[in-house]
C-alpha positions as YAML, in Angstrom:
chain: A
units: angstrom
residues:
- id: 1
  name: UNK
  ca: [-1.44, 26.19, 2.95]
- id: 2
  name: UNK
  ca: [-2.44, 22.68, 3.50]
- id: 3
  name: UNK
  ca: [-0.91, 20.87, 6.66]
- id: 4
  name: UNK
  ca: [-0.10, 18.15, 4.32]
- id: 5
  name: UNK
  ca: [3.26, 19.21, 2.99]
- id: 6
  name: UNK
  ca: [5.86, 16.51, 2.87]
- id: 7
  name: UNK
  ca: [9.04, 15.43, 1.37]
- id: 8
  name: UNK
  ca: [9.51, 12.35, -0.70]
- id: 9
  name: UNK
  ca: [11.84, 10.59, -3.20]
- id: 10
  name: UNK
  ca: [11.38, 11.90, -6.85]
- id: 11
  name: UNK
  ca: [9.47, 9.80, -9.15]
- id: 12
  name: UNK
  ca: [9.64, 9.61, -13.09]
- id: 13
  name: UNK
  ca: [6.42, 11.56, -13.22]
- id: 14
  name: UNK
  ca: [7.99, 14.28, -11.17]
- id: 15
  name: UNK
  ca: [10.55, 14.60, -13.59]
- id: 16
  name: UNK
  ca: [7.99, 15.18, -16.33]
- id: 17
  name: UNK
  ca: [6.52, 17.98, -14.24]
- id: 18
  name: UNK
  ca: [9.89, 19.65, -13.43]
- id: 19
  name: UNK
  ca: [10.61, 19.70, -17.08]
- id: 20
  name: UNK
  ca: [7.32, 21.17, -18.14]
- id: 21
  name: UNK
  ca: [7.29, 23.70, -15.06]
- id: 22
  name: UNK
  ca: [10.81, 24.56, -14.64]
- id: 23
  name: UNK
  ca: [12.18, 24.50, -18.15]
- id: 24
  name: UNK
  ca: [11.40, 27.95, -18.90]
- id: 25
  name: UNK
  ca: [11.44, 31.43, -17.10]
- id: 26
  name: UNK
  ca: [7.61, 31.50, -16.64]
- id: 27
  name: UNK
  ca: [8.08, 28.59, -14.42]
- id: 28
  name: UNK
  ca: [11.44, 29.27, -12.63]
- id: 29
  name: UNK
  ca: [10.56, 32.79, -11.73]
- id: 30
  name: UNK
  ca: [12.76, 35.85, -12.20]
- id: 31
  name: UNK
  ca: [15.27, 34.62, -9.59]
- id: 32
  name: UNK
  ca: [16.09, 31.17, -10.70]
- id: 33
  name: UNK
  ca: [16.08, 31.44, -14.48]
- id: 34
  name: UNK
  ca: [19.68, 30.67, -15.99]
- id: 35
  name: UNK
  ca: [18.76, 29.73, -19.59]
- id: 36
  name: UNK
  ca: [17.81, 26.63, -21.25]
- id: 37
  name: UNK
  ca: [19.67, 23.50, -20.44]
- id: 38
  name: UNK
  ca: [19.04, 19.68, -21.35]
- id: 39
  name: UNK
  ca: [17.21, 17.66, -18.99]
- id: 40
  name: UNK
  ca: [19.17, 14.58, -19.96]
- id: 41
  name: UNK
  ca: [21.69, 14.94, -16.86]
- id: 42
  name: UNK
  ca: [18.84, 15.00, -14.28]
- id: 43
  name: UNK
  ca: [17.39, 11.99, -16.04]
- id: 44
  name: UNK
  ca: [20.32, 10.15, -16.27]
- id: 45
  name: UNK
  ca: [21.19, 10.97, -12.51]
- id: 46
  name: UNK
  ca: [17.60, 9.90, -11.61]
- id: 47
  name: UNK
  ca: [18.22, 6.54, -13.48]
- id: 48
  name: UNK
  ca: [21.81, 5.97, -11.73]
- id: 49
  name: UNK
  ca: [20.67, 6.91, -8.24]
- id: 50
  name: UNK
  ca: [17.33, 8.18, -7.79]
- id: 51
  name: UNK
  ca: [18.74, 11.66, -7.08]
- id: 52
  name: UNK
  ca: [19.55, 10.40, -3.81]
- id: 53
  name: UNK
  ca: [23.37, 9.90, -2.75]
- id: 54
  name: UNK
  ca: [26.38, 11.01, -0.64]
- id: 55
  name: UNK
  ca: [27.09, 13.84, -2.83]
- id: 56
  name: UNK
  ca: [23.81, 15.34, -2.20]
- id: 57
  name: UNK
  ca: [20.20, 14.82, -3.40]
- id: 58
  name: UNK
  ca: [16.65, 15.90, -4.61]
- id: 59
  name: UNK
  ca: [13.33, 15.29, -2.98]
- id: 60
  name: UNK
  ca: [9.90, 16.34, -4.21]
- id: 61
  name: UNK
  ca: [7.94, 18.55, -2.13]
- id: 62
  name: UNK
  ca: [3.98, 17.30, -1.99]
- id: 63
  name: UNK
  ca: [1.05, 19.20, -0.93]
- id: 64
  name: UNK
  ca: [-1.69, 16.56, 0.23]
- id: 65
  name: UNK
  ca: [0.01, 14.10, -2.03]
- id: 66
  name: UNK
  ca: [0.61, 16.22, -5.10]
- id: 67
  name: UNK
  ca: [3.86, 17.10, -6.42]
- id: 68
  name: UNK
  ca: [4.16, 21.06, -6.03]
- id: 69
  name: UNK
  ca: [8.10, 21.37, -6.52]
- id: 70
  name: UNK
  ca: [11.46, 19.99, -5.30]
- id: 71
  name: UNK
  ca: [14.14, 20.74, -2.99]
- id: 72
  name: UNK
  ca: [17.79, 20.01, -3.18]
- id: 73
  name: UNK
  ca: [21.23, 20.00, -1.37]
- id: 74
  name: UNK
  ca: [24.69, 19.74, -2.61]
- id: 75
  name: UNK
  ca: [28.15, 20.00, -0.91]
- id: 76
  name: UNK
  ca: [29.20, 23.92, -0.09]
- id: 77
  name: UNK
  ca: [32.84, 24.25, 1.36]
- id: 78
  name: UNK
  ca: [34.59, 26.99, 3.30]
- id: 79
  name: UNK
  ca: [38.04, 25.41, 3.33]
- id: 80
  name: UNK
  ca: [39.31, 21.92, 2.48]
- id: 81
  name: UNK
  ca: [36.35, 19.75, 1.63]
- id: 82
  name: UNK
  ca: [37.89, 16.82, 3.88]
- id: 83
  name: UNK
  ca: [37.02, 18.99, 7.03]
- id: 84
  name: UNK
  ca: [34.88, 22.39, 6.06]
- id: 85
  name: UNK
  ca: [31.90, 21.03, 3.90]
- id: 86
  name: UNK
  ca: [28.51, 21.82, 4.64]
- id: 87
  name: UNK
  ca: [25.07, 21.09, 2.96]
- id: 88
  name: UNK
  ca: [23.80, 23.81, 0.46]
- id: 89
  name: UNK
  ca: [20.09, 24.06, 0.05]
- id: 90
  name: UNK
  ca: [17.89, 24.91, -3.19]
- id: 91
  name: UNK
  ca: [13.97, 24.87, -3.67]
- id: 92
  name: UNK
  ca: [11.74, 25.40, -6.59]
- id: 93
  name: UNK
  ca: [7.94, 25.60, -6.49]
- id: 94
  name: UNK
  ca: [5.66, 25.35, -9.29]
- id: 95
  name: UNK
  ca: [4.05, 29.10, -9.70]
- id: 96
  name: UNK
  ca: [0.75, 28.20, -7.93]
- id: 97
  name: UNK
  ca: [2.39, 26.82, -4.99]
- id: 98
  name: UNK
  ca: [4.32, 30.10, -4.15]
- id: 99
  name: UNK
  ca: [3.27, 32.54, -1.68]
- id: 100
  name: UNK
  ca: [1.40, 29.94, 0.62]
- id: 101
  name: UNK
  ca: [3.83, 28.85, 3.15]
- id: 102
  name: UNK
  ca: [4.74, 25.81, 1.43]
- id: 103
  name: UNK
  ca: [8.46, 26.88, 0.88]
- id: 104
  name: UNK
  ca: [8.81, 27.61, 4.42]
- id: 105
  name: UNK
  ca: [7.54, 24.30, 5.42]
- id: 106
  name: UNK
  ca: [9.56, 22.50, 2.78]
- id: 107
  name: UNK
  ca: [12.77, 24.01, 3.68]
- id: 108
  name: UNK
  ca: [12.09, 23.28, 7.28]
- id: 109
  name: UNK
  ca: [11.37, 19.66, 6.66]
- id: 110
  name: UNK
  ca: [14.36, 19.43, 4.36]
- id: 111
  name: UNK
  ca: [16.69, 21.07, 7.54]
- id: 112
  name: UNK
  ca: [15.36, 18.42, 9.77]
- id: 113
  name: UNK
  ca: [15.91, 15.59, 7.23]
- id: 114
  name: UNK
  ca: [19.72, 16.47, 6.91]
- id: 115
  name: UNK
  ca: [20.23, 16.98, 10.74]
- id: 116
  name: UNK
  ca: [18.61, 13.74, 11.06]
- id: 117
  name: UNK
  ca: [20.46, 11.72, 8.37]
- id: 118
  name: UNK
  ca: [23.89, 13.36, 7.94]
- id: 119
  name: UNK
  ca: [26.49, 14.38, 10.09]
- id: 120
  name: UNK
  ca: [26.16, 18.15, 8.68]
- id: 121
  name: UNK
  ca: [26.98, 20.97, 11.44]
- id: 122
  name: UNK
  ca: [25.92, 23.80, 9.02]
- id: 123
  name: UNK
  ca: [23.08, 24.15, 6.31]
- id: 124
  name: UNK
  ca: [23.19, 27.09, 4.03]
- id: 125
  name: UNK
  ca: [20.93, 28.57, 1.45]
- id: 126
  name: UNK
  ca: [20.86, 31.91, -0.63]
- id: 127
  name: UNK
  ca: [18.74, 34.03, -2.82]
- id: 128
  name: UNK
  ca: [18.55, 37.07, -4.60]
- id: 129
  name: UNK
  ca: [18.88, 40.36, -2.77]
- id: 130
  name: UNK
  ca: [15.61, 41.15, -4.30]
- id: 131
  name: UNK
  ca: [13.61, 37.92, -3.63]
- id: 132
  name: UNK
  ca: [11.96, 39.09, -0.39]
- id: 133
  name: UNK
  ca: [9.59, 36.18, -0.29]
- id: 134
  name: UNK
  ca: [12.53, 33.56, -0.28]
- id: 135
  name: UNK
  ca: [14.12, 35.69, 2.49]
- id: 136
  name: UNK
  ca: [11.09, 35.61, 4.71]
- id: 137
  name: UNK
  ca: [10.78, 32.01, 3.92]
- id: 138
  name: UNK
  ca: [14.31, 31.17, 5.06]
- id: 139
  name: UNK
  ca: [13.82, 33.12, 8.08]
- id: 140
  name: UNK
  ca: [10.62, 31.80, 8.98]
- id: 141
  name: UNK
  ca: [12.26, 28.09, 8.41]
- id: 142
  name: UNK
  ca: [14.58, 28.77, 11.36]
- id: 143
  name: UNK
  ca: [17.60, 29.93, 8.88]
- id: 144
  name: UNK
  ca: [19.62, 33.14, 10.04]
- id: 145
  name: UNK
  ca: [20.78, 35.77, 7.83]
- id: 146
  name: UNK
  ca: [24.46, 36.13, 7.74]
- id: 147
  name: UNK
  ca: [25.14, 38.82, 4.96]
- id: 148
  name: UNK
  ca: [25.49, 39.55, 1.48]
- id: 149
  name: UNK
  ca: [27.65, 37.99, -1.33]
- id: 150
  name: UNK
  ca: [28.01, 40.84, -3.51]
- id: 151
  name: UNK
  ca: [27.91, 40.09, -7.49]
- id: 152
  name: UNK
  ca: [28.11, 36.24, -6.74]
- id: 153
  name: UNK
  ca: [25.54, 35.15, -9.25]
- id: 154
  name: UNK
  ca: [25.51, 35.79, -13.13]
- id: 155
  name: UNK
  ca: [21.93, 35.61, -14.39]
- id: 156
  name: UNK
  ca: [19.92, 37.63, -17.25]
- id: 157
  name: UNK
  ca: [23.07, 39.34, -18.52]
- id: 158
  name: UNK
  ca: [24.73, 40.64, -15.33]
- id: 159
  name: UNK
  ca: [25.89, 39.85, -11.66]
- id: 160
  name: UNK
  ca: [23.38, 39.78, -8.91]
- id: 161
  name: UNK
  ca: [23.94, 40.22, -5.12]
- id: 162
  name: UNK
  ca: [23.30, 37.20, -2.94]
- id: 163
  name: UNK
  ca: [21.87, 37.15, 0.37]
- id: 164
  name: UNK
  ca: [23.09, 34.25, 2.42]
- id: 165
  name: UNK
  ca: [21.50, 32.21, 5.40]
- id: 166
  name: UNK
  ca: [22.74, 29.29, 7.35]
- id: 167
  name: UNK
  ca: [21.39, 26.93, 10.23]
- id: 168
  name: UNK
  ca: [23.47, 25.34, 12.60]
- id: 169
  name: UNK
  ca: [22.66, 21.97, 14.32]
- id: 170
  name: UNK
  ca: [22.13, 23.55, 17.50]
- id: 171
  name: UNK
  ca: [19.55, 25.95, 16.30]
- id: 172
  name: UNK
  ca: [17.61, 23.53, 14.46]
- id: 173
  name: UNK
  ca: [14.40, 24.19, 16.65]
- id: 174
  name: UNK
  ca: [13.06, 27.34, 15.06]
- id: 175
  name: UNK
  ca: [16.43, 29.02, 15.44]
- id: 176
  name: UNK
  ca: [16.73, 28.66, 19.21]
- id: 177
  name: UNK
  ca: [20.15, 26.89, 20.14]
- id: 178
  name: UNK
  ca: [18.88, 23.41, 22.23]
...
């Protein structure tokens, strides 16, 4: 893995890459394929907000200046939205960027960004119970495994268990409270 992993705002060229790479099951991989969809909504949001706003956002993951994926955040609630909202995180890497530590670094950078620029107390992410690579990446990024959400995600004609992870503001340095 290059030490030159960074996050930056999405560009129009990135949208083309995302459509090409994540528009079918080959690019998304078995744990993120939810069927074909129109890219029009993403392009409309990009034109309106640049995919950055108070309700969440998307940043490109770059390795040595070359886009290799994206990270996203969106609200998650555990009660009343006014008092119990946290950020939920997601990542998508092009196949050539997987298994090289890029996802770990990108998710750590996103956590740092959100703790630095929002008032979030909690960040959370989940992945398929069978996606051991993403579970390891989240743990290496400083997230703590909380448990299994049974039959929580519909994909590929059946329900799938998800493993949920979180990071609290006090845990932001490698999982150790500050």
